[in-house]
Coordinates of N, CA and C in Angstrom, one line a residue:
V173 N -1.1 -9.3 17.0 CA -1.8 -9.6 18.5 C -3.0 -10.6 17.8
V174 N -3.5 -10.2 16.9 CA -4.7 -10.8 16.5 C -4.6 -12.4 16.1
I175 N -3.5 -12.1 15.0 CA -2.9 -13.8 14.1 C -2.4 -14.3 15.1
G176 N -1.6 -13.8 16.2 CA -1.1 -14.9 17.2 C -0.1 -15.6 16.9
N177 N 0.6 -15.7 15.4 CA 1.6 -16.8 14.8 C 3.1 -15.8 15.3
E178 N 4.1 -17.0 15.5 CA 5.4 -16.4 15.6 C 6.4 -17.1 14.2
P179 N 6.6 -16.6 13.5 CA 6.8 -14.9 13.4 C 5.8 -14.3 12.8
W180 N 5.1 -13.3 12.9 CA 3.7 -12.9 12.2 C 4.2 -12.1 10.7
Y181 N 5.4 -12.1 10.3 CA 6.0 -11.6 9.2 C 6.3 -13.1 8.0
A182 N 6.0 -14.1 8.7 CA 6.3 -15.0 7.9 C 5.0 -15.2 6.3
P183 N 6.1 -15.7 5.3 CA 5.3 -15.4 4.6 C 4.1 -15.9 4.0
Q184 N 3.3 -16.8 4.7 CA 2.3 -17.6 4.5 C 1.2 -16.4 5.1
Y185 N 1.7 -15.7 6.2 CA 0.6 -14.4 6.7 C 1.1 -13.2 6.1
A186 N 2.0 -12.7 6.0 CA 2.3 -11.5 5.6 C 2.0 -11.2 4.0
I187 N 2.2 -12.5 3.2 CA 2.0 -11.7 1.8 C 0.3 -11.8 1.4
P188 N -0.4 -12.5 2.3 CA -1.8 -12.4 2.0 C -2.5 -11.0 2.4
L189 N -1.9 -10.8 3.6 CA -2.4 -9.4 4.1 C -2.2 -8.0 3.5
L190 N -0.4 -8.0 3.1 CA 0.3 -7.3 2.5 C -1.0 -7.1 1.0
G191 N -1.2 -7.9 0.6 CA -1.8 -8.0 -0.9 C -3.0 -6.8 -0.7
M192 N -3.7 -7.8 0.5 CA -5.0 -6.9 0.9 C -4.7 -5.5 1.2
I193 N -4.1 -5.2 1.7 CA -3.5 -3.7 2.3 C -3.2 -2.9 1.2
L194 N -2.3 -3.5 0.4 CA -1.5 -2.3 -0.8 C -2.8 -2.5 -2.3
G195 N -3.2 -3.5 -1.9 CA -4.7 -3.3 -3.3 C -5.4 -2.5 -3.2
N196 N -6.3 -2.6 -1.7 CA -7.4 -1.3 -1.2 C -6.3 0.0 -1.1
A197 N -5.3 -0.2 -0.5 CA -4.4 1.4 -0.7 C -4.4 1.6 -1.9
M198 N -3.8 1.3 -3.4 CA -3.2 1.7 -4.2 C -5.0 2.6 -4.4
T199 N -6.2 2.0 -4.5 CA -7.4 2.0 -4.7 C -7.7 3.5 -4.2
G200 N -7.4 3.9 -3.1 CA -7.7 5.2 -2.2 C -6.6 6.0 -2.8
V201 N -5.6 5.9 -3.2 CA -4.2 6.6 -3.6 C -4.8 7.0 -4.9
S202 N -4.8 6.5 -6.0 CA -5.3 6.4 -7.3 C -6.7 7.6 -7.1
L203 N -7.8 7.2 -6.4 CA -8.7 7.8 -6.4 C -8.3 9.5 -6.0
S204 N -7.3 9.3 -4.9 CA -7.2 11.1 -4.2 C -6.3 11.7 -5.1
M205 N -5.4 10.7 -5.8 CA -4.7 11.6 -6.8 C -5.5 12.3 -8.1
D206 N -6.3 11.5 -8.1 CA -7.0 12.2 -9.5 C -8.1 13.1 -9.5
R207 N -8.7 13.1 -7.7 CA -9.2 14.4 -7.6 C -8.4 15.6 -7.1
M208 N -7.1 15.3 -6.8 CA -6.2 16.4 -6.3 C -5.8 16.9 -7.7
T209 N -5.4 16.2 -8.8 CA -5.0 16.9 -10.0 C -5.9 17.6 -11.0
E210 N -7.2 16.8 -10.9 CA -8.0 17.3 -11.8 C -8.6 18.9 -11.0
T211 N -8.9 18.8 -9.5 CA -9.0 20.0 -8.8 C -8.0 21.1 -9.2
L212 N -7.0 20.9 -9.4 CA -6.0 21.5 -9.2 C -6.0 22.3 -10.4
W213 N -6.3 21.4 -11.5 CA -6.4 22.0 -12.9 C -7.8 23.0 -13.1
E214 N -8.4 22.1 -12.8 CA -9.5 23.2 -12.8 C -9.7 24.7 -11.8
Q215 N -9.1 24.6 -10.5 CA -8.8 26.0 -10.1 C -7.5 26.4 -9.8
R216 N -6.9 26.1 -11.3 CA -5.5 27.1 -11.2 C -5.4 28.4 -11.1
R217 N -6.5 29.0 -11.5 CA -6.4 30.4 -11.6 C -6.7 30.9 -10.2
V218 N -7.7 30.3 -9.3 CA -7.9 30.8 -8.3 C -6.7 30.4 -7.0
I219 N -6.2 29.1 -7.4 CA -5.0 28.8 -6.4 C -3.7 30.1 -6.6
E220 N -3.8 30.4 -7.9 CA -2.7 31.4 -8.2 C -3.0 32.6 -7.6
Q221 N -3.9 32.7 -7.6 CA -4.9 34.3 -7.0 C -4.5 34.4 -5.4
R222 N -4.5 33.2 -5.0 CA -4.3 32.9 -3.4 C -3.0 33.1 -3.3
L223 N -2.3 32.7 -4.0 CA -0.7 32.4 -4.0 C -0.5 33.7 -4.0
L224 N -1.0 34.8 -5.1 CA -0.4 36.2 -5.2 C -0.9 37.2 -4.0
L225 N -1.9 36.7 -3.5 CA -2.4 37.3 -2.4 C -1.7 37.4 -0.9
G226 N -0.5 36.4 -1.0 CA 0.3 35.6 0.0 C 0.2 34.7 0.9
Q227 N -0.7 33.8 0.4 CA -0.8 32.4 1.0 C 0.4 31.7 0.7
S228 N 0.4 30.7 1.4 CA 1.4 29.8 0.9 C 1.1 28.7 0.1
A229 N 1.9 27.6 -0.3 CA 1.0 26.7 -1.2 C 0.0 25.9 -0.1
N230 N 0.7 25.4 0.6 CA 0.0 24.7 2.1 C -1.4 25.3 2.1
E231 N -1.4 26.7 2.6 CA -2.6 27.4 2.4 C -3.8 27.6 1.3
G232 N -2.9 27.4 0.2 CA -3.7 27.6 -1.1 C -4.1 26.6 -1.8
V233 N -4.2 25.3 -0.7 CA -4.9 23.9 -1.4 C -5.5 23.0 -0.5
V234 N -5.3 23.9 0.7 CA -6.3 23.0 2.4 C -7.3 22.5 1.9
E235 N -8.2 23.1 1.3 CA -9.4 22.7 1.1 C -9.5 21.3 -0.3
I236 N -8.7 21.9 -1.1 CA -8.7 20.6 -1.9 C -7.9 19.2 -1.5
R237 N -6.8 19.6 -0.8 CA -6.3 18.5 0.0 C -7.5 17.4 0.7
R238 N -8.1 18.3 1.5 CA -9.0 17.8 2.8 C -10.1 17.1 1.4
Q239 N -10.7 17.3 0.1 CA -11.6 17.0 -0.5 C -11.0 15.6 -1.3
A240 N -9.9 15.9 -1.5 CA -8.9 14.6 -2.3 C -8.9 13.3 -1.5
M241 N -8.3 13.8 -0.3 CA -8.2 12.7 0.9 C -9.7 12.1 1.4
G242 N -10.7 12.7 1.5 CA -12.0 12.3 1.4 C -12.5 11.3 0.1
A243 N -12.2 11.7 -0.7 CA -12.3 11.0 -2.1 C -12.0 9.7 -1.8
G244 N -10.3 9.8 -1.5 CA -9.6 8.5 -1.2 C -9.9 7.4 -0.2
M245 N -10.6 8.4 0.7 CA -11.1 7.4 1.9 C -12.6 6.8 1.6
M246 N -13.1 7.3 1.0 CA -14.5 6.8 0.7 C -14.8 5.3 0.4
P247 N -14.1 4.5 -0.2 CA -14.5 3.2 -0.7 C -13.9 2.4 0.6
I248 N -13.0 2.7 1.2 CA -12.8 1.8 2.5 C -13.7 2.2 3.8
I249 N -14.3 3.3 4.0 CA -15.3 3.4 4.6 C -16.3 2.8 4.3
N250 N -16.9 2.9 2.8 CA -18.1 2.2 2.9 C -17.8 1.0 2.9
S251 N -16.9 0.4 2.6 CA -16.8 -0.9 2.9 C -16.6 -1.5 4.5
M252 N -16.1 -0.5 5.4 CA -16.3 -0.7 6.8 C -17.5 -0.6 7.2
A253 N -18.1 0.4 6.7 CA -19.8 0.6 7.4 C -20.7 -0.6 7.0
T254 N -20.3 -1.5 5.7 CA -21.3 -2.5 5.5 C -20.4 -3.8 6.0
A255 N -19.6 -4.4 6.2 CA -19.1 -5.4 6.6 C -19.6 -6.2 7.7
G256 N -20.2 -7.5 6.9 CA -20.8 -8.2 8.1 C -22.3 -7.7 8.4
L257 N -22.7 -6.6 8.1 CA -24.2 -6.5 7.9 C -24.7 -6.6 6.4
V258 N -24.1 -6.2 5.5 CA -25.1 -6.3 4.6 C -24.0 -7.3 3.4
S259 N -23.0 -6.9 3.6 CA -21.9 -8.3 3.0 C -20.5 -8.6 3.6
L260 N -20.4 -10.2 3.5 CA -19.5 -10.6 4.2 C -18.3 -10.9 3.6
P261 N -17.4 -10.0 3.9 CA -15.7 -10.0 3.3 C -15.2 -11.4 2.7
G262 N -14.5 -11.3 1.7 CA -13.8 -12.7 1.4 C -13.4 -13.4 2.4
M263 N -12.1 -12.7 2.9 CA -11.5 -13.3 4.2 C -12.3 -14.2 5.2
M264 N -13.7 -13.4 5.7 CA -14.0 -13.9 6.5 C -14.9 -15.0 6.6
T265 N -15.8 -14.9 5.2 CA -16.0 -15.9 4.3 C -15.2 -17.1 4.3
G266 N -14.3 -17.1 3.8 CA -13.2 -18.2 3.7 C -12.8 -18.8 4.9
Q267 N -12.4 -18.1 5.7 CA -12.1 -18.5 7.2 C -13.5 -19.8 7.8
I268 N -14.7 -19.1 7.7 CA -15.9 -19.7 8.5 C -16.1 -21.1 7.3
L269 N -16.3 -20.8 6.0 CA -16.4 -22.1 5.2 C -14.6 -23.2 5.4
G270 N -13.7 -22.5 6.0 CA -12.6 -23.3 6.3 C -12.7 -24.6 7.5
G271 N -13.4 -24.0 8.3 CA -13.9 -24.5 9.4 C -13.6 -23.8 11.0
S272 N -12.7 -22.7 10.6 CA -12.7 -21.6 11.4 C -13.9 -21.1 12.2
S273 N -13.5 -20.5 14.0 CA -15.2 -20.3 14.8 C -15.4 -18.9 13.9
P274 N -16.4 -18.6 13.8 CA -17.1 -17.3 13.6 C -16.4 -16.4 14.2
M275 N -16.4 -16.3 15.6 CA -16.0 -15.2 16.3 C -14.0 -15.2 15.8
D276 N -13.4 -16.1 15.1 CA -11.8 -15.8 15.0 C -12.1 -15.2 13.9
A277 N -13.0 -15.5 12.9 CA -13.3 -15.1 11.5 C -13.4 -13.3 11.8
V278 N -14.2 -13.2 12.7 CA -15.0 -11.7 13.0 C -13.8 -11.2 13.3
H279 N -13.0 -11.4 14.3 CA -11.8 -10.7 14.7 C -10.5 -10.4 13.6
Y280 N -10.3 -11.8 12.8 CA -9.2 -11.4 11.8 C -9.6 -10.4 10.9
Q281 N -11.2 -10.7 10.6 CA -11.9 -9.3 9.7 C -11.7 -7.9 10.2
I282 N -12.0 -7.7 11.5 CA -11.7 -6.3 11.7 C -10.3 -5.9 12.0
M283 N -9.3 -6.9 12.3 CA -7.8 -6.4 12.4 C -7.4 -5.8 10.6
I284 N -8.3 -6.5 9.9 CA -7.8 -6.6 8.6 C -8.5 -5.0 7.8
M285 N -9.6 -4.9 8.3 CA -10.4 -3.6 7.8 C -9.6 -2.4 8.4
F286 N -9.2 -2.6 9.7 CA -8.3 -1.3 10.4 C -6.9 -1.1 9.7
L287 N -6.5 -2.2 9.2 CA -5.2 -2.2 8.9 C -5.5 -1.6 7.6
I288 N -6.3 -1.8 6.5 CA -6.7 -1.1 5.4 C -6.8 0.0 5.4
C289 N -7.6 0.5 6.4 CA -7.7 1.8 6.5 C -6.7 2.8 7.0
D290 N -5.7 1.9 7.8 CA -4.6 2.9 8.2 C -3.7 3.1 7.0
G291 N -3.5 1.8 6.2 CA -2.4 1.8 4.9 C -3.0 2.7 4.2
T292 N -4.6 2.4 3.7 CA -5.1 3.7 2.5 C -4.7 5.1 2.8
G293 N -4.9 5.5 4.5 CA -4.8 6.8 5.1 C -3.3 7.2 5.0
F294 N -2.3 6.2 5.4 CA -0.9 6.5 5.2 C -0.6 6.6 3.9
G295 N -0.8 6.0 2.8 CA -0.8 6.1 1.7 C -1.1 7.2 0.8
I296 N -2.6 7.8 1.3 CA -3.0 8.9 0.5 C -2.3 10.1 1.0
V297 N -2.1 10.6 2.6 CA -1.2 11.5 3.0 C 0.2 11.1 2.5
A298 N 0.8 10.2 2.1 CA 2.2 10.3 1.3 C 2.2 10.7 0.0
A299 N 1.2 10.2 -0.9 CA 0.8 10.5 -2.2 C 0.4 12.0 -2.6
I300 N -0.4 12.5 -1.7 CA -0.7 13.8 -1.8 C 0.2 15.1 -1.2
R301 N 0.9 14.6 -0.3 CA 2.3 15.6 0.1 C 3.2 15.4 -1.0
G302 N 3.4 14.4 -1.7 CA 4.4 13.9 -2.6 C 4.0 15.1 -3.9
L303 N 2.9 14.9 -3.8 CA 2.3 15.5 -5.2 C 2.5 16.9 -5.1
E304 N 2.0 17.4 -4.1 CA 2.0 18.9 -3.9 C 3.5 19.5 -3.9
R305 N 4.9 18.7 -3.3 CA 6.3 18.9 -3.2 C 6.4 19.3 -5.1
R306 N 5.8 18.3 -5.7 CA 5.9 18.4 -7.2 C 5.5 19.3 -8.0
L307 N 4.1 19.9 -7.4 CA 3.3 20.6 -8.0 C 3.7 22.2 -7.9
F308 N 4.5 22.4 -6.6 CA 4.9 23.6 -5.8 C 6.5 23.6 -6.1
D309 N 6.5 24.7 -6.4 CA 8.2 24.9 -6.1 C 8.9 25.5 -4.8
S310 N 9.9 26.0 -4.8 CA 10.4 26.7 -3.5 C 9.8 28.3 -3.2
R311 N 9.5 28.6 -4.1 CA 8.7 29.9 -4.2 C 7.3 29.9 -4.1
H312 N 6.5 28.9 -3.9 CA 5.1 28.6 -3.7 C 4.6 29.0 -4.9
R313 N 5.1 28.5 -6.0 CA 4.6 28.6 -7.3 C 3.9 27.6 -7.8
L314 N 2.6 27.5 -8.3 CA 1.6 26.1 -8.7 C 2.5 26.2 -10.1
R315 N 3.0 24.6 -10.2 CA 3.7 24.2 -11.7 C 3.2 23.2 -12.0
L316 N 1.7 23.4 -12.7 CA 0.9 22.2 -13.3 C 1.7 21.7 -14.5
D317 N 2.8 22.4 -15.1 CA 3.3 21.8 -16.2 C 4.1 20.6 -15.7
A318 N 4.2 20.1 -14.6 CA 5.0 18.8 -13.8 C 4.3 17.7 -14.2
L319 N 2.8 18.1 -14.4 CA 1.9 16.8 -14.5 C 2.3 16.2 -16.1
R320 N 2.8 17.1 -17.1 CA 3.1 16.5 -18.4 C 4.2 15.6 -18.5
T321 N 4.0 14.4 -19.3 CA 5.2 13.6 -19.4 C 6.1 14.3 -20.4
S322 N 7.0 13.7 -20.4 CA 8.2 14.1 -21.1 C 7.9 14.1 -22.6
G323 N 6.9 13.2 -23.0 CA 6.8 12.8 -24.6 C 5.6 13.6 -24.6
E324 N 4.7 14.3 -24.1 CA 3.6 15.4 -24.4 C 4.2 16.5 -25.2
E325 N 3.4 16.8 -26.3 CA 3.6 17.9 -26.8 C 3.0 19.4 -26.0
T326 N 3.3 20.3 -25.9 CA 2.5 21.1 -25.2 C 1.2 21.9 -26.4
D327 N 0.5 22.5 -26.0 CA -0.6 23.1 -26.8 C 0.0 24.6 -27.4

């Protein structure tokens, strides 16, 4: 709607937009996955006790998941909080320097920021859910040995 070009998925529009969205989403996903795996490792005994007491895998890691999602979303939230006030994002600056009206540049930047936020959120949710499926088996047992690569030796 904001871009207003037909078709919107033409490479000259889709490649830069997807590049910005995927680049920022990768940052959020990697931060959330790092936080999730690190916290699961540090709190493995607490999680195993919760599982022994009858909680499901989903219930056992709900707070860890929430923290991991918050850690992954923090960069884009901070970026959205400062955009236009403290910093001028690159796309908006480029459009203004290229001769576009400042209002059009702002509309594009708002759209991009929301798309980046949505893409990051969806990526984080998918990655965390995938990680949970990998680290918990069908009997709700924590399987941290799945974090090791096949080439690693055990202690």
